[in-house]
mmCIF file of C-alpha atoms and ligand atoms in Angstrom:
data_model
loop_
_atom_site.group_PDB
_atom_site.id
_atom_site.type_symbol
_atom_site.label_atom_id
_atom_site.label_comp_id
_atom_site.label_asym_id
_atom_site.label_seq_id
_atom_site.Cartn_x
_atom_site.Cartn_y
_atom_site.Cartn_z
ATOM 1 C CA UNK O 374 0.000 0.000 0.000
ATOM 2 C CA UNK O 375 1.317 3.363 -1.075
ATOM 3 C CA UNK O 376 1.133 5.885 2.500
ATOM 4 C CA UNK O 377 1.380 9.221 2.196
ATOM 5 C CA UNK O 378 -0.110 10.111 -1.230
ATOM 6 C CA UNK O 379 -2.888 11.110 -3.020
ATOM 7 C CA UNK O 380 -4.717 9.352 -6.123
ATOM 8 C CA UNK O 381 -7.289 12.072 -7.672
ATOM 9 C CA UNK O 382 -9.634 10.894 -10.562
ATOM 10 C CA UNK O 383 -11.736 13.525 -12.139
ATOM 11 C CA UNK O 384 -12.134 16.158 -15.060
ATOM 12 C CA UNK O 385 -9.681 18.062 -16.908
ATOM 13 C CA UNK O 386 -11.271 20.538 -18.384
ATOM 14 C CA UNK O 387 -11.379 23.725 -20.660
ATOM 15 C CA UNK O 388 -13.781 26.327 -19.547
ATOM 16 C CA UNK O 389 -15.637 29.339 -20.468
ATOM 17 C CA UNK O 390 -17.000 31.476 -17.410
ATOM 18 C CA UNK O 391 -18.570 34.541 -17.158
ATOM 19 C CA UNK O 392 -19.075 36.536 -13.999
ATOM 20 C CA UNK O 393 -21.122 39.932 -13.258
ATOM 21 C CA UNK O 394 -17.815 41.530 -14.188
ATOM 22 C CA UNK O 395 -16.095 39.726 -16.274
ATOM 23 C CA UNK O 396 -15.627 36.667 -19.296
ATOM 24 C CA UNK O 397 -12.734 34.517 -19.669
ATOM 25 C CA UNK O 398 -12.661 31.939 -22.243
ATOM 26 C CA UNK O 399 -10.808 28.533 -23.084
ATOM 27 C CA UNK O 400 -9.362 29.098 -19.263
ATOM 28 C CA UNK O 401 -7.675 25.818 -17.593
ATOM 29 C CA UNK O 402 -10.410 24.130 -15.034
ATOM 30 C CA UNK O 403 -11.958 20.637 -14.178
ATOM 31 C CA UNK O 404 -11.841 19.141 -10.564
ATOM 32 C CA UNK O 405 -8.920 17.506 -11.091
ATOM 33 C CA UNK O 406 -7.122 20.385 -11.983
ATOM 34 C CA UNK O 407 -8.388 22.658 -9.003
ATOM 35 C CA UNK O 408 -8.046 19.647 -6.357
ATOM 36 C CA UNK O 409 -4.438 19.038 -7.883
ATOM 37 C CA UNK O 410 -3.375 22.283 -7.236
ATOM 38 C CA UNK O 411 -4.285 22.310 -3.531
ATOM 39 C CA UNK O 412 -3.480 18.668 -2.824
ATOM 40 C CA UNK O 413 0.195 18.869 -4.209
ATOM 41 C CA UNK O 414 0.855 21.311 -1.349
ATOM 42 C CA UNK O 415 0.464 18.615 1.746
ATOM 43 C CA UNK O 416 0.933 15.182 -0.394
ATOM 44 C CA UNK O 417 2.433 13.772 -3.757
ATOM 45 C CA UNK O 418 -0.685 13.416 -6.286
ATOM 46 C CA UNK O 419 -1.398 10.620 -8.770
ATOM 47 C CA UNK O 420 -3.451 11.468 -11.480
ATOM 48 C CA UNK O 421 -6.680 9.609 -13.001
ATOM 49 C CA UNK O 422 -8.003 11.910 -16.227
ATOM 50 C CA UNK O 423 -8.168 12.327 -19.625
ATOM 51 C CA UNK O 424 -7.217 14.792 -22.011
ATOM 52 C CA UNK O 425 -7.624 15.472 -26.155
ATOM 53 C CA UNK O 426 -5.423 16.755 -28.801
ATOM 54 C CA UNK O 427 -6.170 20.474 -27.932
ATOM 55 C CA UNK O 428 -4.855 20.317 -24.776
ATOM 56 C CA UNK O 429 -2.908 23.633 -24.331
ATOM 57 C CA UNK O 430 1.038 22.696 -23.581
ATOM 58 C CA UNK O 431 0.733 25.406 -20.717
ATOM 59 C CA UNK O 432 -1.865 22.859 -19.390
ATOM 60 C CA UNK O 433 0.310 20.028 -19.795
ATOM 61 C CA UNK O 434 3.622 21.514 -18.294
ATOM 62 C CA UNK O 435 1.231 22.675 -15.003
ATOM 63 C CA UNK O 436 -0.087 19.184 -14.594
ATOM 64 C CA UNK O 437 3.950 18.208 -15.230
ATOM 65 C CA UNK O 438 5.174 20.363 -12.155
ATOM 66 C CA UNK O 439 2.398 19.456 -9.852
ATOM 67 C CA UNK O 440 1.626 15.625 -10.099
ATOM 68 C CA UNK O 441 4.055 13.046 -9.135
ATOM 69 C CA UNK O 442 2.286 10.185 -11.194
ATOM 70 C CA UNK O 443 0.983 11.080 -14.728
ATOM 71 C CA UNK O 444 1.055 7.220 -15.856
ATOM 72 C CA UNK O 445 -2.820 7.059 -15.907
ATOM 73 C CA UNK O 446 -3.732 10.486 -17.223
ATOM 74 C CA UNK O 447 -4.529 9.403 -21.135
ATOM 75 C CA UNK O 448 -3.928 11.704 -23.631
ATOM 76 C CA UNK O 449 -6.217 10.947 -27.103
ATOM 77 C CA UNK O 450 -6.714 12.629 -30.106
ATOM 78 C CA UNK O 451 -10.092 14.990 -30.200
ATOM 79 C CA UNK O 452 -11.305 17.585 -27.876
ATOM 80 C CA UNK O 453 -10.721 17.963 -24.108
ATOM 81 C CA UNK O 454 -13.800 17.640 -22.201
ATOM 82 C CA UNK O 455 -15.052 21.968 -21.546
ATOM 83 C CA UNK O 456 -17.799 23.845 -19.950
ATOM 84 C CA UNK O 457 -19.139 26.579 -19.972
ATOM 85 C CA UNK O 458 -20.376 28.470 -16.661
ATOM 86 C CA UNK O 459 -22.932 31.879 -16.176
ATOM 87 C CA UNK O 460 -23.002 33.449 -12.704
ATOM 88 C CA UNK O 461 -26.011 35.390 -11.526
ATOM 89 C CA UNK O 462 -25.521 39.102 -10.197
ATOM 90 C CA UNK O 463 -25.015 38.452 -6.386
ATOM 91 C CA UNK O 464 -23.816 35.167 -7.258
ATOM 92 C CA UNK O 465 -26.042 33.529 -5.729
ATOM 93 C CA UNK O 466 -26.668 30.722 -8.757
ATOM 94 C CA UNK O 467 -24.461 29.719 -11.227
ATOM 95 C CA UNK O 468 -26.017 28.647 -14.797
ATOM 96 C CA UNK O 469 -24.083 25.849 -17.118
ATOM 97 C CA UNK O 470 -23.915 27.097 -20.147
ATOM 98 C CA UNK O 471 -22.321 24.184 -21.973
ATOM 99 C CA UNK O 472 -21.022 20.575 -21.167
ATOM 100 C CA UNK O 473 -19.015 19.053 -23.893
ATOM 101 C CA UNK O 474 -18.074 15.920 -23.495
ATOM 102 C CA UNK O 475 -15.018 15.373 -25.962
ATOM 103 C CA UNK O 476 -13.248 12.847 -25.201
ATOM 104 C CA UNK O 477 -14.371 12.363 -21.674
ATOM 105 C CA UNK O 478 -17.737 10.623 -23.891
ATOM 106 C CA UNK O 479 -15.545 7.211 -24.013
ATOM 107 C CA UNK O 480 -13.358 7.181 -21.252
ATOM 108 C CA UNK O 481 -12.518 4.405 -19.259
ATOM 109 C CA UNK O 482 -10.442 5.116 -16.349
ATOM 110 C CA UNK O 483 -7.513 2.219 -16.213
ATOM 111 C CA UNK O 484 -5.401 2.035 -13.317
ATOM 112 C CA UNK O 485 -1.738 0.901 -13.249
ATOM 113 C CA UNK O 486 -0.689 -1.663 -10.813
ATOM 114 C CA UNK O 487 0.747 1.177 -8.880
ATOM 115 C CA UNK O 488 -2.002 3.567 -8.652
ATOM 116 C CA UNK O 489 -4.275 0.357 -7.550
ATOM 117 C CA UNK O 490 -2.060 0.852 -4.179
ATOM 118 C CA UNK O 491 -2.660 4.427 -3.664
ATOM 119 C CA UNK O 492 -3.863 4.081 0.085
ATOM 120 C CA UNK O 493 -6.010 7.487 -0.312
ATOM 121 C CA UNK O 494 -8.601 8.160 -3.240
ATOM 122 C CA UNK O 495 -10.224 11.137 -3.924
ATOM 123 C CA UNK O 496 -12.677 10.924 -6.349
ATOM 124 C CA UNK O 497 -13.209 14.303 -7.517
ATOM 125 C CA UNK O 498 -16.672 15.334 -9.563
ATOM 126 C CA UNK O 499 -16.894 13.446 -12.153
ATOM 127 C CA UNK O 500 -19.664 10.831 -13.659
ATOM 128 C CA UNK O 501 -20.833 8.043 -10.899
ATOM 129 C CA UNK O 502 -19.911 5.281 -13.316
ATOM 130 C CA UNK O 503 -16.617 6.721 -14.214
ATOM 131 C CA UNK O 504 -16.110 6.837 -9.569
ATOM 132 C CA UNK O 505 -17.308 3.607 -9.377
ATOM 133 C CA UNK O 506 -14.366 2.044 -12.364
ATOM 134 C CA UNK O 507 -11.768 3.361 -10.214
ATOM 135 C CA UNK O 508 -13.440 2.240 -6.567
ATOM 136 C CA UNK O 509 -13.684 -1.550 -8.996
ATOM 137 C CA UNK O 510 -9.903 -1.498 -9.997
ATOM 138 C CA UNK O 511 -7.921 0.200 -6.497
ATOM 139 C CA UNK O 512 -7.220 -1.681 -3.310
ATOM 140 C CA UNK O 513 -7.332 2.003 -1.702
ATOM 141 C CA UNK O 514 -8.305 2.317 2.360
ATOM 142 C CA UNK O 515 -10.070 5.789 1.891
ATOM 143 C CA UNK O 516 -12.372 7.048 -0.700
ATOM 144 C CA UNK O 517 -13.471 10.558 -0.405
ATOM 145 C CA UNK O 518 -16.374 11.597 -2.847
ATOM 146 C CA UNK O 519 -16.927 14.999 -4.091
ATOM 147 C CA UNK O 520 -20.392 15.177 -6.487
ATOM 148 C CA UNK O 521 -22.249 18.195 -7.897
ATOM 149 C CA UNK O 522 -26.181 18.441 -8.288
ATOM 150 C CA UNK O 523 -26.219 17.313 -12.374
ATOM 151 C CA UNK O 524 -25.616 13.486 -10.737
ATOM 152 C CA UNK O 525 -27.766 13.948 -7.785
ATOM 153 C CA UNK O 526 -30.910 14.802 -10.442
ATOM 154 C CA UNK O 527 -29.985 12.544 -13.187
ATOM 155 C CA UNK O 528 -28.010 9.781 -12.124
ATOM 156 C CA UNK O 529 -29.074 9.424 -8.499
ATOM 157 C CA UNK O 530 -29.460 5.153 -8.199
ATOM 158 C CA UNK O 531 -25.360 5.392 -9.509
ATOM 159 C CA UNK O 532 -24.447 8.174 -7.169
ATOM 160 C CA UNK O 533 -25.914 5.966 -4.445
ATOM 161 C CA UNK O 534 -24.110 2.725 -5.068
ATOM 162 C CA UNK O 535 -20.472 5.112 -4.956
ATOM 163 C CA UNK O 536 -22.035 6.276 -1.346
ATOM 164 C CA UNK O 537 -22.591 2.594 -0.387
ATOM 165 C CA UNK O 538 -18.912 2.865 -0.888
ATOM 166 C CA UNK O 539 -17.134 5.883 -0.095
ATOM 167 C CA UNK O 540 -15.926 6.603 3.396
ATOM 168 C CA UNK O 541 -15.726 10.753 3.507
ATOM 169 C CA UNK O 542 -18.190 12.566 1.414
ATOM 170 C CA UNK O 543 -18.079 16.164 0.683
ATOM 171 C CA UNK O 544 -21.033 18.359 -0.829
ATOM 172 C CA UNK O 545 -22.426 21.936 -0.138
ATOM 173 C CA UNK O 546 -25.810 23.001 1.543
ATOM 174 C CA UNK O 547 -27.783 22.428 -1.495
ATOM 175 C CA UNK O 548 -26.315 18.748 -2.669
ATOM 176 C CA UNK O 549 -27.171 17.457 0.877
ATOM 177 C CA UNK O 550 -30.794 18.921 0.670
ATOM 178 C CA UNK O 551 -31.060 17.844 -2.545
ATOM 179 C CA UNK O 552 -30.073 14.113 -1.652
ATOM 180 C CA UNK O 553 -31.763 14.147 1.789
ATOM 181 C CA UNK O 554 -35.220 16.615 1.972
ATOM 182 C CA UNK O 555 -33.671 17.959 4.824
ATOM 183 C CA UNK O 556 -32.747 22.079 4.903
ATOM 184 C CA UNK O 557 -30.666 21.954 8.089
ATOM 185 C CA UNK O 558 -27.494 20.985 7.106
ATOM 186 C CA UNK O 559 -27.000 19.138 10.281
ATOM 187 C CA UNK O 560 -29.918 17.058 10.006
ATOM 188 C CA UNK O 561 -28.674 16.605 6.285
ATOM 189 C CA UNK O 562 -25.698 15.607 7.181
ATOM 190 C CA UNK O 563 -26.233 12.889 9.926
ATOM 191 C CA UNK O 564 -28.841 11.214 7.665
ATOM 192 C CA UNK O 565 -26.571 11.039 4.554
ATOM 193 C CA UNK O 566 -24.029 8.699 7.663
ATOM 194 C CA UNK O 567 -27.079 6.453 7.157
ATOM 195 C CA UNK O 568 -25.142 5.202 3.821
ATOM 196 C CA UNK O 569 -22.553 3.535 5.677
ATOM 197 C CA UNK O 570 -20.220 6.949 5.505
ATOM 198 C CA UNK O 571 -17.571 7.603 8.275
ATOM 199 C CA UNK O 572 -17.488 11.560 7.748
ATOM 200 C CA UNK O 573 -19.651 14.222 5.941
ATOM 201 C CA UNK O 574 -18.707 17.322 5.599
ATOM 202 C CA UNK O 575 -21.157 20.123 4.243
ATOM 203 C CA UNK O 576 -19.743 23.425 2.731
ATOM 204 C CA UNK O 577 -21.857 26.492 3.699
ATOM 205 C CA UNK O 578 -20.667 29.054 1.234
ATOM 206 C CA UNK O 579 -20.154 32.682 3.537
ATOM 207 C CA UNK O 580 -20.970 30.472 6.570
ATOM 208 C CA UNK O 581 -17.936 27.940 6.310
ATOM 209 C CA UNK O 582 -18.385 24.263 6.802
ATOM 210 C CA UNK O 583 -19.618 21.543 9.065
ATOM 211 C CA UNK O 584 -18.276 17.920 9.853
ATOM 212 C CA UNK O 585 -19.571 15.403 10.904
ATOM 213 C CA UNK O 586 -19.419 11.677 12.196
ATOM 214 C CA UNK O 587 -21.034 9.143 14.641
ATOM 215 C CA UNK O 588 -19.959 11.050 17.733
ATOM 216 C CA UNK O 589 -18.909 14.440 16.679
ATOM 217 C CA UNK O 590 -19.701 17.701 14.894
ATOM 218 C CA UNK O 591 -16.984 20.505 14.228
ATOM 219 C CA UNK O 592 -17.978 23.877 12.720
ATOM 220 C CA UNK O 593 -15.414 26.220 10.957
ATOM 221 C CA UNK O 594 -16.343 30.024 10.261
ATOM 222 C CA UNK O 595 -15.540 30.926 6.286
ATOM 223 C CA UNK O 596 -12.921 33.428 5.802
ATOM 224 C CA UNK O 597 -14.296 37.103 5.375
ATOM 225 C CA UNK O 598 -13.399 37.412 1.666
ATOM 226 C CA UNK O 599 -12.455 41.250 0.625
ATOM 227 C CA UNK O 600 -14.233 40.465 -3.115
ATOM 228 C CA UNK O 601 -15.100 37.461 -5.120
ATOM 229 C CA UNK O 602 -13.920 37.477 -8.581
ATOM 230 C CA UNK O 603 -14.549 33.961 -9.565
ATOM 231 C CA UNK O 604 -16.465 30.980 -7.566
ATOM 232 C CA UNK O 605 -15.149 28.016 -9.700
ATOM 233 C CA UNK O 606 -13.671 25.195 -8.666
ATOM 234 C CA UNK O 607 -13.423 26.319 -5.012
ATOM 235 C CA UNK O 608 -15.535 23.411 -3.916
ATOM 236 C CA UNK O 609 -12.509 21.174 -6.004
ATOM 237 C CA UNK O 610 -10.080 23.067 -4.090
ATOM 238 C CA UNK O 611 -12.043 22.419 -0.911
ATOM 239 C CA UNK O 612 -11.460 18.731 -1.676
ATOM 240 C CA UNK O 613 -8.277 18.264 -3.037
ATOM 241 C CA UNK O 614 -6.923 19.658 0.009
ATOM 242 C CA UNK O 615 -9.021 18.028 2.706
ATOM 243 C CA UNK O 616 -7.887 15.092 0.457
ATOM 244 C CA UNK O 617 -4.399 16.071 0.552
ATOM 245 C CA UNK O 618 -3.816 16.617 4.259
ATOM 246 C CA UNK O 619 -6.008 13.518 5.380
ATOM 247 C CA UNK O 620 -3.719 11.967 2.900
ATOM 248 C CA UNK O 621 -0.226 13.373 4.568
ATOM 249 C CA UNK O 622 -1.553 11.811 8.151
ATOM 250 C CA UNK O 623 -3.296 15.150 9.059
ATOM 251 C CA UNK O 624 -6.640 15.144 11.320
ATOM 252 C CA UNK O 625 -9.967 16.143 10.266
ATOM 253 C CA UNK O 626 -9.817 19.936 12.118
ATOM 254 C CA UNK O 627 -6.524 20.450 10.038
ATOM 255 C CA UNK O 628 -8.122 19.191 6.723
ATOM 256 C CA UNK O 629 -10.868 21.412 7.374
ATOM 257 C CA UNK O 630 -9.328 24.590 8.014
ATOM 258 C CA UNK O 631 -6.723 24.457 5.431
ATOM 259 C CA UNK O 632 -9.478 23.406 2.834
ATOM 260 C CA UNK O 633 -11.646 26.623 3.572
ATOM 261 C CA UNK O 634 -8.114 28.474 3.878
ATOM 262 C CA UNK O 635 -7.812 27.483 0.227
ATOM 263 C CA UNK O 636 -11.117 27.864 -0.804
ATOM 264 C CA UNK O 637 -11.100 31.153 0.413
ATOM 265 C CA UNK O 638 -8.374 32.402 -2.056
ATOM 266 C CA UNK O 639 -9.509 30.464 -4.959
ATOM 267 C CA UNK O 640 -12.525 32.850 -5.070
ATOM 268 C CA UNK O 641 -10.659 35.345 -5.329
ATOM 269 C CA UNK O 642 -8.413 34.980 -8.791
ATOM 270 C CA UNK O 643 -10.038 34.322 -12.256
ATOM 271 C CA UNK O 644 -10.430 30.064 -12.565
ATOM 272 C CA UNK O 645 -6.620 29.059 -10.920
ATOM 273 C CA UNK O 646 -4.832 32.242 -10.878
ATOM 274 C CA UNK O 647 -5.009 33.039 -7.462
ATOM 275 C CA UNK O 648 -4.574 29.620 -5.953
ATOM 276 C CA UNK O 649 -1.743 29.058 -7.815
ATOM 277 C CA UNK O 650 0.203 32.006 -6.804
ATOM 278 C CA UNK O 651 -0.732 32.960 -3.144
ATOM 279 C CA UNK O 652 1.974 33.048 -0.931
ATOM 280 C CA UNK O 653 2.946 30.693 2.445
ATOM 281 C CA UNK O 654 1.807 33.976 4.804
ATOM 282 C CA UNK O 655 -1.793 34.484 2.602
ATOM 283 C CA UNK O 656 -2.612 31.163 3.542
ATOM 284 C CA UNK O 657 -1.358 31.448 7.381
ATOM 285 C CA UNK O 658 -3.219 34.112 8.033
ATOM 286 C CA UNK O 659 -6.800 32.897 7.116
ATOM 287 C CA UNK O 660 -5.807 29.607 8.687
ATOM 288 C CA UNK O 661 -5.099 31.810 12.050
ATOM 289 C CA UNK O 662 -8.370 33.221 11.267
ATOM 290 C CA UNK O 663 -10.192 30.471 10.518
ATOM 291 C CA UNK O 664 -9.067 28.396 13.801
ATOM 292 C CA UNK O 665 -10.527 31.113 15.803
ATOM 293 C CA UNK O 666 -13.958 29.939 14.631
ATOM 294 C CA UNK O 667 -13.730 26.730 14.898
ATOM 295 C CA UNK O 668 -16.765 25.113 17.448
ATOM 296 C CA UNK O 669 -16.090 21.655 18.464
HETATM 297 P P1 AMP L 948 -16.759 23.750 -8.870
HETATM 298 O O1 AMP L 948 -16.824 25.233 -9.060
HETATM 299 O O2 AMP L 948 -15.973 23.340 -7.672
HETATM 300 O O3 AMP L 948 -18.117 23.124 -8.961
HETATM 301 O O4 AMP L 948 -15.934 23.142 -10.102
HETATM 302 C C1 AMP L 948 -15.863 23.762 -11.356
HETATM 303 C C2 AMP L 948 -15.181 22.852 -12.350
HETATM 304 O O5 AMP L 948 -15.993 21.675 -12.563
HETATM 305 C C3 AMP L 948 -15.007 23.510 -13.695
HETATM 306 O O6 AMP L 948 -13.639 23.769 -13.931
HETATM 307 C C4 AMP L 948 -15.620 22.534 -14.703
HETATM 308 O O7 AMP L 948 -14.762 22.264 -15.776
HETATM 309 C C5 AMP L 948 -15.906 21.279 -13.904
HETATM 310 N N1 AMP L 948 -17.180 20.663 -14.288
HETATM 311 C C6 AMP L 948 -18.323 21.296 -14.629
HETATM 312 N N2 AMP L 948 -19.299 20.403 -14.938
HETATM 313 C C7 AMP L 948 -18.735 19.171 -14.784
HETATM 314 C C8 AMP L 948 -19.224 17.831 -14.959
HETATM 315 N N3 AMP L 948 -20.461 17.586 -15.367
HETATM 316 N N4 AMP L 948 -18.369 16.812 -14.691
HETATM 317 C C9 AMP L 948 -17.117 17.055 -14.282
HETATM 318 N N5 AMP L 948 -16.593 18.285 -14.111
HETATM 319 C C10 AMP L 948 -17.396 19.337 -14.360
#
């Protein structure tokens, strides 16, 4: 079994967003690629993905620095999977635009013998059946699930068989209502255990994030972002670096504070800008913050 590192299976993407401000297109996204960036800061990170002929060499050398393990990230020729996101005025709801599939339409995830031994999974958002090939082919310990609400509507009997399966599952306010009737995220939260999970944590946007398990609950504040730029992929970054510090031997109150830590700067660059620039102290501070909130 391979300690200490991180196996992350997800999109790659190319997307288009617009904000209330602003449009950027053919920008460098998909959960893997947000989760990556945050998880290679705690743990080495294996990746699971796919890419197509267009795939930007910028794109390529980033995923180059970062991972530690390309072996199972196929590249093949046609289009890389991209999307297209719209953002309402006080960002409140955020509109898909497009989803083209490219080449993500006939992937099949294939793990190498030595990604099978990755001892931590995270399985990033990405199509049930796609989670559920990797969860068939690795001997992994830990599978942490991050989903979005397209699966929860149209693919929910799938989505449940990976939660028969997954021991930390990670989803905002509106996922866990979504999947359980219930508003209160707490109520949410404990019911969705009721799949056999270990740990669910619920993101609460401006309000942080709540974990919980059979005996506890821990609440962490959000940081008191200055000005959101760009929402996307902080729910990715939220993940990969729960993912990654779990992962590195951390406990759940670290994971948790240095995944809103993270989050909280993501939101504030275009896509990946920020995150992948911010300094050692930007990220101490909010964590110094962010432990003064926590409730346990
Ligand atoms: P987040 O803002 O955390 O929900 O993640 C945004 C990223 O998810 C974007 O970079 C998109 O490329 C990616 N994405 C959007 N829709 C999907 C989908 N259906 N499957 C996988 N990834 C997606």
């Amino acid at each position: 079994m391979i300690e200490s590192s991180l196996l992350i299976a997800g999109s790659i993407a190319i997307d288009t967003i617009e904000t209330p401000e602003a449009r950027r297109e053919n920008i460098l996204g998909g959960s893997v690629t947000y989760a990556l960036i945050a998880a290679h800061r705690f743990v080495p990170c294996h990746v699971v993905g796919i890419i197509g002929s267009d795939f930007p060499q910028e794109g390529k050398d980033l995923y180059q620095s970062l991972a530690s393990n390309l072996t199972d990230l196929q590249e093949v020729e046609g289009s890389t999977f991209s999307w297209g996101g719209r953002y309402s005025d006080n960002w409140d709801e955020r509109e898909t635009l497009y989803t083209d599939l490219g080449v993500f339409g006939n992937f099949q995830p294939l793990l190498c013998e030595e990604n099978k031994d990755v001892k931590t999974v995270l399985l990033a958002n990405i199509h049930p059946e796609l989670q559920t090939s990797i969860i068939n082919q690795s001997e992994a310990d830990i599978f942490i699930l991050d989903t979005m609400n397209l699966w929860i509507d149209t693919t929910r009997s799938q989505l449940e068989d990976v939660l028969k399966k997954t021991n930390i599952l990670l989803l905002n306010e509106s996922e866990a209502e979504l999947l359980t009737n219930y508003s209160d995220p707490l109520k949410a939260g404990t019911e969705l255990l009721n799949y056999g999970l270990e740990k669910v944590i619920v993101k609460l946007g401006g309000e942080g994030a709540l974990f919980i398990n059979e005996r506890d609950q821990i609440r962490v504040g959000a940081f008191p972002v200055e000005k959101v730029v760009d929402p996307t992929g902080a729910g990715d970054v939220f993940a990969g670096a729960f993912s990654g510090i779990l992962a590195a031997g951390g406990n759940e109150v670290e994971a948790i504070i240095q995944a809103s830590a993270l989050a909280s700067i993501c939101v504030e660059g275009f896509g990946a800008e920020k995150i992948l620039n911010c300094s050692v102290e930007d990220v101490s501070d909010r964590i110094n913050y962010l432990q003064s909130t926590l409730e346990l």
